[in-house]
Structures are given as C-alpha cells and as structure tokens.
Amino acid sequence: MSKIAFKAESKRLLEMMINSIYTQREIFLRELISNASDAIDKIYYKALTDDSLVFNKDNYFIKITADKSSRTLTITDTGIGMTREELENNLGVIAKSGSLAFKQENEAKEGHNIIGQFGVGFYSAFMVADKVVVTSRALGSSEAYRWESEGAEGYTIEPAAKEEIGTEIVMTIKPNTEDDQYDEFLEPYRLKAIVKKYSDFIRYPIKMDFETQKPKEGADNEFDQVIEEQTVNSMVPIWRKNKSELTDADYENFYFEKRYGFDKPIKHIHISADGAVVYNAILFIPERTPFDYYTKEYEKGLELYSNGVLIMDKCADLLPDYFSFVKGMVDSEDLSLNISRELLQHDRQLKLIAKNIKNKIKSSLISLLKDEREQYEQFYESFGRQLKFGVYGDYGMHKDDLQDLLLFYSSTEKKLVSLDEYVSRMPEDQKFIYYATGGSIDRIEKLPQTEIVADKGYEMLYFTDDIDEFAIKALNTYKDKSFKSVSSGDLGIEADEKDKADDAEENGTKELFEGMKAILEGKVKSVKASKRLKSHPVCLSAEGEVSIEMEKILKAMPNGQDVQADKVLEINVNHEVFNTLKSAQAADPEKLKLYTNLLYNQALLIEGLPIQDPVAFTNDICKVMV
Ligand code: ADP
C-alpha cells in the first residue's frame, strides 16, 4: 500500500506538533474526546429525529484503554463514524487553512505554549504518539476503513473489519527520552485526572478500566485482581451547573474544549433564565480578533442545544451583527429538536432568547467598562471597530444600545475616554463635542485646525479609524450635545481672532481671496480668512456634510464613490505670509499665483491628501529659493 502525502499545510502543522517542546501535551486527550463527543452528538441527534433508528442512550459512550505492554492508548467511540472519503478529507487535510497561519504567527510571537491554548484537533495525537491508527465505520455503511500514519511522511487508507458503528483510535505512545516522559499517558490514574480536568462535562460516559483488588471469597486476607469499568466524568454539562460551583478555570476550559477561540476569553456570561422562556447559556467575550473576523468568511452564531442535544453549530439569529464576536452556546427546553432553519427564524422563543442575550451582553460590557477598564480597553482594541459599525449600520437603529460602549482617544486625557466621560467634563460655555480626524494620533495632534479648540482648553476626540466619523454622524448627538469637527465652518468659539478676520474680509482682502480662488480653478469652494489658525499660515476645511476625511474614505472604497467635500482654503491673516500675499497681489500677479499654489499644496499635505502634480510643487519651491 503506497503512502499518500499530506497536503502541504497539514504537513507543516504535523511537524509543529511532533517537534513542539511542549508542556501541555496532555491536551491531546481533550481534543480526541471532544471529537468523539461531537461524533456521538451527530448520531444521537439522528437517532432522536429519525424513527428508523433505534435509540438507546446506553449505547453511546467513549472508552479509553491503555496497554503498557504494547505501549498503546486506545480511544473508542460509538459516534457516527467516518467513510473512506471522510477519513481522507478530515484527517488528510486541514479544513481551515487560515488557522494554520494564525497558529504559526502566534507560535513565533509567544513561544510554544500557545498550542495548549486552543484546539489543534486530531493532529495533537502526534504530540504523544509515533503512530496513529484510526479504524472507523460510518453509520449506514457495511464497510470499515483503517487510516494509518507515522507522522509527517504521509498516511495509508485500506479496508478493515469493524463490528460496530463508530471510531477507534489506537496511538502508539512515544518512548521516554532523557527529557520527556511519555509513560504517564499509559497510566490509568493519570489519564483519569486529565479527563476530569478537561472533559468532565462531556455528556456521554467516558469509561476506563481500573484494576482493583476484591477480597477472595471464602479466604481471609486474600485478594483477587479484578478489572472494573468506571465512568470517569461527571457528565453534567457545565451550563447546567450552579454558577457558584464553577471557577474561571472551568469556563476557560470549556472555551478551549469547545474551540470557541484561540485566545483566553476576557469575560464569560453564564445565564440561567427561567422567566418567559427557559434556557441556559454560556457566552464568552473573546480577547482577540479572530484572523478572519473582518472578512466575509467569518460566521457569527451560537451553538444551539435543545434540551442537551446539539441542533445547530452556529445559530446566527441569536446574535445581532454588532455583537458577532460573542462565542458560546444556548440550551433550551422550549425548542423543538426537529425545527428547521427556516422555522427557527420565526420562532417566538428563539426571538425572546436572542433579545435577552443581547441585553445581557450589553450590560456585561457596560460593567466591564465600569469595573475593569483595562480589560475593556483590550476588548475594545479587538472589537471596538465592530461596535462603531454597529452604530452606523441599519440607519443608526442600534445607536442607543451601543453609544455608551464607544471609546475615543482624548486630546486632554491622552487616553481612551467614553462619550459620557467627555460630556460630564464639558465646561458650561462649551457647546459642542469636538473631534478631529486623521491617520494617527500623532498626525492629528499636529493639525493646524486643532489649534483654536486646544487653545480654548476644550477636549477633543481624535478619530483615527475610517468608520469613526461615519458612526458619529449616525449618532448625531450624545446627551443632547452635537458633534463638531474642528475643520468645520462654525466652531461655536468666540475668539479674538474673529474680529481681525472679519476686518480682513472688509479691508479689500476680499479681492485678494477672490483672486486666489480663481488661481485655484475649482479646487476650492472659497478662500477665507481663518478664524481658527493661530501659528500656522494655512489649512483646509470643509463646508457642508461631507468632510475631507470622509471624502478620502469614500474615494478609497472598492466601488470608488466620487464624493467631493466642499473645500475651503483658510489663510491666517496674522501670519507673515499674509503680508507677502498682499504685496504680491499689488506688485506681481505671477508671484501671487506661485504663492497661492504653494499654500494650497501645503494645506493638502497637512491633510494627508495627495498633491496632484508633485513635480510642479517642487519646481515652485525651487522658484522661491533662487
Ligand atoms: P475539528 O474537530 O476542529 O474539525 P479535527 O482535526 O479534530 O478538527 O477533526 C477533523 C474532522 O474529522 C472533524 O471535524 C470530524 O468531522 C472528523 N473526526 C475526527 N474525529 C472523529 C471521530 N472520532 N468520529 C467521527 N469523526 C471524526
């Protein structure tokens, strides 16, 4: 039988597994038990919903057997089994290729321990075994097949004999080395402890044989060695347990077990509801953004159980889009096992659960923000963008749910602040919530437009994310205060500069500005004396709804909407250059043209906008120099 090579990615992961100097090898057992349990879930569900299958709960179990003499550890399940094709497809390749990239990247970043933090699936068997043999017979099939592999070199598949439906995995445990002990994975008591630690809540019995001594009948002080089968897990699903019995570690284990994420969850929410609708739920707020989170491939949803039986892997209707990062499960007695996806969408119970869950998530996040700020900021770094999309999406329908969860960088606090914190600090004479937009905090800090607001001592929110300004436009107001861009027309600040600027308008400067506007030929809507500049000579601002930042973002979108901001070139009439402009106007129209173009291009640069003709710009600078 010739060997079939693993697909390249699988081979790399396998090598990683085999070579990992890895302190938590024991999790291979968790992974294999979890697979077995999933396989039983599948057959159990079929049996419950298909009358032609006989259903007897006692027929479903997982058995672990260790044999020291042959150094084999065997895990048998009575699950749905795999066909030849499934053996090939499931064990020969890694389905989600992106996850490998993620694993490797993080492996490199954080050392080897990361492997233990998330599901690595079937391949983890190679952390402890030299050879793995999987014999499986699928439900509805009279044939069985054996998949066999000794690691990265490849695998073979051939027909085999197997009486029962289900899967048997025989691992030949590695020999001990100077540094590593593998014998422990052949010790029943050690194995039992591992099962207890990671897989206690598995709903099917995990059975093991133990040698015990029984008093010999009729003889005193003599004993018989007997083998006794024990069920080692308590089988109570964690969501049915009392919160007070559970520790953070139990929840974290469950998260890893279930492969909800690669990270350590920031918070768990355990709900036992027995009001209008009865259900249990365990929800998690992950710490990090899954690698595919902001892509179309990401599927939101919670696992849905009906009275302990898994009926759907990812029930999307249970989560609003803006909380799509939440992981976890819901179990309800009020849902029918046979319910179809289409009917489920209209199910009243499900809608009630979804609403309930949404409110719980919201209140949990609010309390995280209040009580564990650092944790919240970590969360916000990962998923804040999603919340902002949520404010903006659906025509702002969800803004009331989300506005108190938003954070923005504050110019005065030099850290992230909530809108509530901002508003509660506003001096009485401050009319607006001011914000400035730009590519980074550093860049915004240097924007000339921020000068007057900063001078006045008002706090500004810095928007560095594409979505920020759009979200704020959807919000419109917060606690009756409206938002104001520092680049917008009327800042609502009475400054001394104002009078001078107004004077400038009158004292024949109008003509100068009209002339400059003509030189710029449709590039700006107007040229004005600035009421916001203090030390800088020039800046751009926008009139109307579309800001310059929004223009940039809309232009960068794939379907390239050509929306233009109405740009205004603002000139600081207190700056030296203003006098230069005036003398040029009187003496030399060519000079005025040169200076106007220079100033305009400078303003573009400050805004982070492209200069249409960089060569002409540098030539202009040279003209000034010589
Ligand atoms: P994951 O469980 O994350 O999908 P694995 O590598 O652990 O990744 O398993 C790949 C697939 O192989 C599973 O999704 C399942 O379809 C199948 N599989 C693994 N173990 C078993 C088993 N004991 N019984 C039936 N199918 C299994």
XYZ file of C-alpha atoms and ligand atoms in Angstrom:
653
model
C 0.000 0.000 0.000
C 1.648 3.233 -1.066
C 1.658 6.242 1.166
C -0.403 9.303 0.376
C 1.384 12.531 1.196
C -0.273 15.054 3.470
C -1.295 18.353 1.949
C 1.461 20.897 2.498
C -0.255 22.790 5.297
C -1.178 19.661 7.193
C 2.388 18.523 6.941
C 3.638 21.750 8.454
C 1.193 21.589 11.309
C 2.073 17.977 11.917
C 5.742 18.815 12.103
C 4.945 21.579 14.543
C 3.027 19.118 16.683
C 5.698 16.476 16.555
C 8.533 18.816 17.359
C 6.889 21.009 19.916
C 8.719 21.168 23.186
C 5.521 21.406 24.857
C 4.479 21.286 28.448
C 0.797 20.747 27.937
C 0.902 17.663 25.769
C -1.941 16.292 27.820
C -4.466 18.333 25.857
C -4.327 15.755 23.037
C -6.780 13.751 25.126
C -9.173 16.666 25.380
C -9.028 17.067 21.596
C -9.734 13.430 20.818
C -12.501 13.170 23.404
C -14.078 16.301 22.015
C -14.056 14.798 18.510
C -15.576 11.610 19.859
C -18.256 13.539 21.687
C -19.081 15.537 18.551
C -19.379 12.295 16.602
C -21.777 10.879 19.205
C -23.734 14.142 19.174
C -24.261 13.611 15.474
C -25.512 10.041 15.727
C -27.533 10.804 18.835
C -29.272 13.655 17.099
C -30.011 11.428 14.119
C -31.436 8.747 16.365
C -33.688 11.237 18.120
C -35.074 12.641 14.907
C -35.150 9.555 12.700
C -37.713 6.941 13.700
C -35.994 4.189 11.769
C -33.030 4.287 14.138
C -33.339 2.620 17.493
C -32.398 4.908 20.280
C -30.864 3.766 23.492
C -28.836 6.242 25.459
C -26.716 3.489 26.983
C -25.298 2.705 23.558
C -23.389 5.945 23.413
C -20.092 6.158 25.201
C -16.368 6.802 24.870
C -13.873 4.267 26.095
C -10.226 4.832 26.930
C -7.909 1.827 27.251
C -4.208 1.872 27.982
C -1.964 -1.115 27.381
C 1.535 -0.792 28.790
C 2.914 -3.909 27.170
C 2.178 -2.709 23.643
C 2.525 0.966 24.639
C -0.848 1.700 23.067
C -3.556 4.067 24.149
C -6.926 3.455 22.527
C -9.921 5.755 22.343
C -13.110 4.216 21.067
C -16.372 5.985 20.424
C -19.810 4.889 19.305
C -20.298 8.006 17.238
C -21.316 8.466 13.647
C -18.014 7.162 12.226
C -16.292 8.154 9.018
C -16.500 6.833 5.480
C -13.365 6.313 3.436
C -13.797 9.769 1.890
C -14.303 11.345 5.284
C -11.180 9.719 6.659
C -9.318 11.102 3.694
C -10.830 14.580 3.842
C -10.954 15.045 7.586
C -7.651 13.568 8.611
C -5.597 14.195 5.479
C -6.032 17.943 5.264
C -6.683 20.868 7.491
C -10.001 22.360 6.630
C -9.469 25.900 7.734
C -6.204 26.873 6.183
C -6.212 30.331 7.742
C -5.961 28.881 11.194
C -2.547 27.487 10.461
C -1.180 30.864 9.510
C -2.597 32.216 12.727
C -1.084 29.453 14.784
C 2.337 29.874 13.266
C 2.331 33.598 13.653
C 1.399 33.358 17.294
C 3.663 30.440 17.872
C 6.514 32.639 16.800
C 5.343 35.524 18.952
C 4.637 33.814 22.192
C 6.667 30.684 22.263
C 5.345 27.220 22.306
C 2.746 27.483 24.954
C 0.165 28.893 22.602
C -0.597 25.453 21.219
C -2.122 24.479 24.509
C -4.394 27.466 24.420
C -6.570 26.363 21.590
C -7.854 23.415 19.706
C -5.411 21.738 17.429
C -7.705 18.822 16.800
C -6.837 15.367 15.725
C -3.230 16.191 14.879
C -2.395 16.732 18.531
C -2.263 12.942 18.827
C 1.189 13.203 17.264
C 2.443 15.147 20.264
C 2.434 11.924 22.238
C 2.304 9.162 19.639
C 4.696 7.863 16.980
C 1.959 6.127 15.150
C -1.781 6.640 14.951
C -4.251 4.126 13.543
C -7.863 5.187 13.054
C -10.388 2.489 12.260
C -13.857 3.729 11.514
C -17.185 2.530 10.282
C -19.732 5.129 9.282
C -23.432 4.995 10.100
C -25.245 3.302 7.227
C -22.132 1.622 5.872
C -21.293 -2.059 5.998
C -17.588 -1.443 5.418
C -14.920 -0.122 7.673
C -11.578 1.535 6.836
C -8.262 1.924 8.535
C -6.282 5.150 8.309
C -2.727 4.831 9.461
C 0.124 7.306 9.813
C 3.504 7.588 11.449
C 3.678 11.341 11.160
C 4.651 13.843 8.536
C 5.615 11.302 5.891
C 2.019 10.589 4.917
C -0.734 8.101 5.579
C -2.406 4.984 4.170
C -6.065 4.015 3.977
C -7.254 0.453 3.491
C -10.345 -1.648 4.114
C -10.650 -3.086 7.597
C -13.026 -5.077 9.756
C -15.142 -3.415 12.428
C -18.326 -4.748 14.003
C -19.765 -1.583 15.487
C -20.518 1.806 14.024
C -18.030 4.328 15.327
C -14.351 5.099 15.508
C -11.362 3.578 17.230
C -8.097 5.461 17.524
C -5.023 3.493 18.549
C -1.967 5.553 19.413
C 1.454 4.034 19.897
C 2.851 6.222 22.647
C 6.364 7.583 22.125
C 9.206 6.056 24.113
C 10.528 8.086 27.029
C 13.547 10.215 26.303
C 16.054 11.844 28.608
C 13.971 14.999 28.771
C 10.475 13.752 28.207
C 8.321 11.232 29.966
C 5.555 9.757 27.889
C 4.773 6.819 30.162
C 2.287 8.893 32.061
C -0.101 8.623 29.116
C -0.346 4.897 29.775
C -1.197 5.298 33.474
C -4.954 4.935 34.089
C -4.942 7.254 37.106
C -3.070 9.951 35.261
C -5.424 9.604 32.295
C -8.407 9.823 34.576
C -7.083 13.040 36.054
C -6.676 14.527 32.588
C -10.237 13.574 31.673
C -11.522 15.127 34.899
C -9.567 18.289 34.257
C -10.670 18.975 30.711
C -13.616 16.805 29.786
C -15.650 16.305 32.909
C -18.799 17.827 31.461
C -18.846 15.701 28.288
C -22.403 14.438 28.143
C -21.583 10.844 27.336
C -19.887 8.449 29.701
C -16.121 8.271 29.320
C -15.283 4.794 30.522
C -12.000 3.379 31.719
C -10.870 0.090 33.170
C -9.168 0.004 36.533
C -7.501 -2.890 38.215
C -8.748 -3.313 41.732
C -8.467 -5.925 44.386
C -11.515 -7.752 45.616
C -11.495 -9.971 48.721
C -11.350 -13.587 47.702
C -14.464 -15.464 48.601
C -14.050 -17.855 51.434
C -10.495 -16.814 52.165
C -9.420 -14.172 54.650
C -6.777 -11.616 53.687
C -6.598 -12.893 50.173
C -7.494 -10.823 47.174
C -8.399 -11.248 43.539
C -7.124 -8.818 40.911
C -10.215 -7.746 39.001
C -10.832 -5.276 36.241
C -13.565 -2.799 36.955
C -15.042 -0.419 34.449
C -15.690 3.099 35.735
C -17.281 6.146 34.231
C -14.743 8.844 34.995
C -16.583 12.045 34.020
C -19.481 13.536 35.930
C -21.389 14.179 32.675
C -23.208 17.228 33.934
C -22.842 19.854 31.264
C -21.228 22.968 32.651
C -24.200 25.116 31.680
C -26.470 23.083 33.924
C -24.190 23.521 36.873
C -24.593 26.126 39.503
C -22.510 29.227 38.924
C -21.240 29.019 42.466
C -19.717 25.593 41.778
C -17.697 26.847 38.853
C -14.384 28.638 38.706
C -12.952 30.880 35.997
C -10.728 27.981 35.004
C -13.774 25.791 34.381
C -15.175 28.331 31.981
C -11.839 28.779 30.253
C -11.533 25.033 29.848
C -14.944 24.901 28.322
C -13.967 27.650 25.899
C -10.880 25.734 24.776
C -12.690 22.420 24.746
C -15.337 23.835 22.501
C -12.727 25.550 20.334
C -14.586 28.809 20.513
C -11.340 30.675 20.058
C -7.573 30.615 20.121
C -7.296 33.117 22.917
C -8.218 33.361 26.558
C -11.693 34.869 26.882
C -11.902 38.281 28.541
C -15.212 37.572 30.172
C -17.810 34.861 30.460
C -21.526 35.326 30.921
C -23.459 32.449 32.450
C -27.223 32.789 32.111
C -29.824 30.558 33.731
C -33.141 32.056 32.708
C -36.463 30.728 33.871
C -38.829 33.544 33.059
C -40.926 33.830 29.927
C -38.507 31.487 28.254
C -36.392 28.848 29.961
C -32.802 28.461 28.843
C -29.200 28.165 29.915
C -26.414 29.933 28.119
C -22.710 30.394 28.447
C -21.318 33.257 26.441
C -17.775 34.479 26.024
C -16.250 37.790 25.055
C -13.030 36.784 23.309
C -9.818 38.667 23.896
C -8.530 38.841 20.359
C -9.980 39.342 16.937
C -10.163 36.055 15.061
C -7.962 36.231 11.965
C -10.974 36.180 9.652
C -13.188 38.405 11.794
C -13.498 41.374 9.488
C -13.909 39.217 6.381
C -16.898 37.686 4.658
C -15.726 34.242 5.729
C -16.434 34.914 9.393
C -19.681 33.341 10.524
C -21.338 34.634 13.638
C -23.582 32.500 15.792
C -24.001 30.499 18.967
C -24.278 26.764 19.374
C -27.885 25.847 19.912
C -28.963 22.889 22.016
C -32.448 21.614 22.531
C -32.595 20.045 25.914
C -28.968 18.991 25.836
C -28.809 17.876 22.217
C -26.859 20.000 19.793
C -29.166 21.041 16.966
C -27.135 23.783 15.314
C -23.457 24.732 15.281
C -23.877 28.387 14.540
C -27.287 29.844 15.113
C -26.846 33.309 13.633
C -30.264 34.546 14.724
C -29.170 34.520 18.339
C -26.696 37.378 17.915
C -27.016 40.850 16.426
C -24.260 41.673 13.917
C -22.695 44.207 16.206
C -22.108 41.524 18.839
C -20.968 38.954 16.294
C -17.716 38.438 18.217
C -19.550 36.706 21.067
C -18.977 32.953 21.293
C -20.840 30.353 23.234
C -23.921 28.209 23.481
C -27.590 28.231 24.368
C -29.591 25.269 25.610
C -33.359 25.493 25.838
C -36.092 23.026 26.600
C -38.543 25.201 24.771
C -37.179 24.485 21.319
C -38.205 21.532 19.235
C -35.497 19.141 18.062
C -36.937 18.904 14.597
C -37.242 22.570 13.965
C -35.914 23.619 10.574
C -33.670 26.584 9.992
C -36.450 28.487 8.235
C -38.963 27.917 11.014
C -36.397 28.666 13.661
C -36.022 32.199 12.341
C -39.642 32.882 13.156
C -39.685 31.031 16.423
C -41.028 33.243 19.163
C -38.989 31.537 21.862
C -35.814 31.994 19.914
C -36.547 35.680 19.399
C -37.097 36.108 23.110
C -33.826 34.351 23.878
C -31.982 36.495 21.334
C -33.333 39.699 22.832
C -32.489 38.562 26.298
C -28.984 37.617 25.272
C -28.404 40.933 23.544
C -29.319 42.796 26.726
C -27.076 40.593 28.844
C -24.121 41.148 26.564
C -24.706 44.867 26.620
C -24.934 45.075 30.388
C -21.890 42.855 30.809
C -19.856 45.108 28.555
C -21.047 48.175 30.416
C -19.984 46.689 33.710
C -16.665 45.620 32.234
C -16.124 49.211 31.138
C -17.011 50.491 34.605
C -15.213 47.963 36.749
C -12.393 46.504 34.693
C -11.255 49.311 32.454
C -8.048 47.671 31.308
C -9.858 44.540 30.252
C -12.446 46.610 28.482
C -9.811 48.515 26.565
C -8.268 45.248 25.481
C -11.688 44.147 24.301
C -12.228 47.477 22.591
C -8.975 47.216 20.732
C -10.164 43.926 19.275
C -13.812 44.672 18.630
C -14.403 48.426 19.022
C -14.499 48.777 15.273
C -17.377 46.329 15.153
C -19.305 48.393 17.700
C -18.774 51.517 15.604
C -20.002 49.712 12.516
C -22.990 48.755 14.630
C -23.766 52.383 15.424
C -23.500 53.307 11.766
C -25.289 50.260 10.332
C -29.032 49.818 9.839
C -29.511 53.597 9.614
C -28.419 54.119 13.183
C -31.128 51.884 14.586
C -28.934 50.421 17.316
C -27.195 53.552 18.464
C -28.952 53.651 21.812
C -27.679 50.176 22.572
C -24.139 50.979 21.617
C -23.288 54.625 22.261
C -22.196 54.049 25.835
C -19.783 51.346 24.742
C -17.758 53.631 22.476
C -14.313 54.937 23.343
C -12.200 57.536 21.583
C -8.777 58.962 22.227
C -8.941 62.230 24.132
C -6.656 65.187 23.399
C -6.554 66.237 27.038
C -6.651 62.892 28.861
C -4.209 61.283 26.397
C -6.089 58.009 26.579
C -9.366 56.440 25.524
C -12.457 58.028 27.021
C -16.170 57.334 26.776
C -18.664 59.889 25.498
C -20.183 60.040 28.940
C -16.836 60.921 30.471
C -16.317 63.609 27.839
C -19.705 65.221 28.311
C -19.513 65.161 32.088
C -16.278 67.188 31.892
C -17.548 69.801 29.439
C -17.297 73.366 30.751
C -20.575 75.231 30.721
C -19.642 77.526 27.857
C -18.659 74.614 25.596
C -21.412 73.968 23.101
C -20.144 71.001 21.137
C -18.326 67.711 21.418
C -15.245 68.489 19.313
C -13.414 65.951 17.231
C -10.521 65.896 14.792
C -9.835 63.233 12.185
C -6.594 61.910 10.774
C -4.461 58.874 10.086
C -2.900 58.693 13.541
C -2.917 60.449 16.873
C 0.465 61.994 16.099
C -0.769 63.422 12.850
C -3.941 64.819 14.331
C -2.005 66.416 17.144
C -0.125 68.447 14.556
C -3.161 69.557 12.571
C -3.388 73.371 12.452
C -7.162 73.123 12.648
C -6.984 71.859 16.231
C -5.177 74.959 17.474
C -8.011 77.185 18.487
C -10.027 74.450 20.205
C -6.920 73.337 22.045
C -6.154 76.930 22.946
C -9.550 77.329 24.436
C -8.743 74.353 26.643
C -11.504 72.203 25.221
C -11.113 68.460 24.985
C -11.098 66.912 21.509
C -11.762 63.354 20.457
C -9.306 62.045 17.896
C -10.785 59.874 15.182
C -8.225 57.600 13.590
C -10.488 54.826 12.361
C -12.223 55.104 8.956
C -15.563 54.389 10.478
C -15.355 56.902 13.337
C -16.768 59.967 11.660
C -19.499 57.977 9.928
C -20.529 56.445 13.236
C -20.636 59.851 14.886
C -22.775 61.224 12.038
C -25.200 58.371 12.658
C -25.203 59.167 16.349
C -25.846 62.847 15.602
C -25.958 63.825 19.265
C -24.948 62.389 22.604
C -26.852 63.553 25.683
C -28.198 66.455 23.603
C -24.731 67.643 22.635
C -23.924 67.598 18.957
C -20.578 66.699 17.492
C -18.419 69.241 15.734
C -15.391 68.641 13.573
C -12.543 71.063 14.254
C -12.383 71.523 10.468
C -16.000 72.526 10.088
C -17.269 76.021 9.366
C -18.592 77.479 12.576
C -16.787 76.141 15.607
C -19.008 77.956 18.067
C -15.973 79.531 19.664
C -15.864 83.293 20.146
C -12.249 84.094 19.563
C -10.426 87.402 19.431
C -9.175 86.384 16.019
C -12.679 86.604 14.784
C -12.781 90.373 14.657
C -9.475 90.617 12.898
C -10.642 88.020 10.431
C -13.869 89.920 9.858
C -11.885 93.115 9.430
C -9.737 91.397 6.887
C -12.836 90.441 4.938
C -13.768 94.082 4.710
C -10.438 95.777 4.104
C -10.185 94.950 0.481
C -8.938 91.478 1.212
C -11.977 90.064 -0.474
C -10.387 90.875 -3.771
C -7.198 89.049 -2.847
C -9.125 85.947 -1.819
C -11.286 86.022 -4.938
C -8.107 86.216 -6.973
C -6.625 83.235 -5.166
C -9.803 81.257 -5.654
C -9.618 81.954 -9.394
C -5.978 80.793 -9.457
C -7.037 77.517 -7.839
C -9.676 76.961 -10.518
C -12.458 74.918 -8.949
C -10.167 73.130 -6.497
C -11.647 75.051 -3.575
C -15.087 76.428 -2.961
C -13.664 79.570 -1.409
C -10.609 81.205 0.144
C -11.190 82.767 3.533
C -9.559 84.491 6.454
C -9.239 81.787 9.081
C -10.936 82.052 12.433
C -9.165 79.021 13.819
C -5.498 79.303 12.877
C -3.035 80.724 15.361
C 0.528 79.860 14.393
C 0.110 78.011 11.085
C -0.280 80.013 7.883
C -2.816 77.855 6.109
C -5.245 74.960 6.351
C -8.122 73.314 4.548
C -11.593 72.977 5.963
C -14.869 71.726 4.594
C -18.293 73.239 4.292
C -21.386 71.071 4.365
C -21.969 67.441 5.299
C -19.005 65.741 3.674
C -15.732 66.260 5.490
C -12.331 65.934 3.884
C -11.711 62.721 5.842
C -14.971 61.263 4.589
C -14.068 62.180 1.025
C -10.806 60.275 1.419
C -12.550 57.197 2.784
C -15.320 57.171 0.210
C -12.747 57.513 -2.558
C -10.772 54.575 -1.194
C -13.794 52.281 -1.226
C -13.774 49.488 -3.814
C -16.678 50.934 -5.774
C -14.954 54.326 -5.619
C -17.707 56.821 -4.952
C -16.595 60.172 -6.254
C -17.914 62.327 -3.476
C -16.211 65.681 -3.018
C -16.002 67.733 0.126
C -16.596 71.440 -0.389
C -13.092 72.584 0.480
C -12.212 75.981 1.866
C -8.651 77.294 1.881
C -8.198 79.177 5.122
C -5.476 81.795 5.427
C -4.112 83.022 8.730
C -4.302 86.828 8.391
C -2.000 87.279 11.392
C 0.781 85.343 9.771
C 3.706 86.917 7.921
C 2.734 85.139 4.708
C -0.482 87.119 4.606
C 1.511 90.314 4.106
C 3.606 88.592 1.471
C 0.423 87.641 -0.331
C -0.854 91.182 -0.180
C 2.322 92.692 -1.608
C 2.359 90.064 -4.347
C -1.215 90.940 -5.195
C -0.238 94.559 -5.674
C 3.085 94.049 -7.466
C 3.315 90.769 -9.260
C 0.385 88.527 -10.349
C 2.844 85.718 -11.242
C 4.175 85.697 -7.668
C 0.638 85.584 -6.296
C -0.056 82.555 -8.453
C 3.130 80.882 -7.232
C 2.389 81.569 -3.549
C -1.240 80.522 -3.842
C -0.309 77.193 -5.382
C 2.361 76.644 -2.750
C -0.014 77.343 0.113
C -2.730 75.155 -1.363
C -0.362 72.238 -1.808
C 0.948 72.666 1.724
C -2.598 72.505 3.011
C -3.138 69.285 1.056
C -0.004 67.782 2.574
C -1.114 68.663 6.090
C -4.464 66.976 5.431
C -2.733 63.871 4.135
C -4.202 64.395 0.678
C -2.248 63.685 -2.492
C -0.725 66.578 -4.402
C -1.930 66.406 -7.968
C 1.356 67.499 -9.522
C 4.301 66.931 -7.154
C 6.847 67.942 -9.809
C 5.201 71.320 -10.289
C 5.138 71.710 -6.492
C 8.864 71.079 -6.082
C 9.590 73.369 -9.021
C 7.564 76.058 -7.265
C 9.641 75.638 -4.116
C 12.841 75.994 -6.144
C 11.494 79.178 -7.695
C 11.105 80.641 -4.216
C 14.608 79.559 -3.251
C 16.502 81.049 -6.190
P -12.054 19.750 14.157
O -12.609 18.779 15.143
O -11.615 21.061 14.765
O -12.902 19.925 12.949
P -10.064 17.698 13.831
O -8.750 17.694 13.113
O -10.019 17.340 15.261
O -10.652 19.137 13.613
O -11.053 16.736 13.109
C -11.363 16.882 11.773
C -12.668 16.215 11.452
O -12.543 14.802 11.489
C -13.804 16.525 12.406
O -14.438 17.733 12.104
C -14.724 15.324 12.194
O -15.545 15.524 11.049
C -13.741 14.205 11.883
N -13.492 13.394 13.073
C -12.452 13.486 13.916
N -12.548 12.573 14.904
C -13.688 11.881 14.682
C -14.380 10.802 15.332
N -13.896 10.245 16.459
N -15.540 10.359 14.785
C -16.035 10.905 13.656
N -15.448 11.931 13.006
C -14.301 12.409 13.498
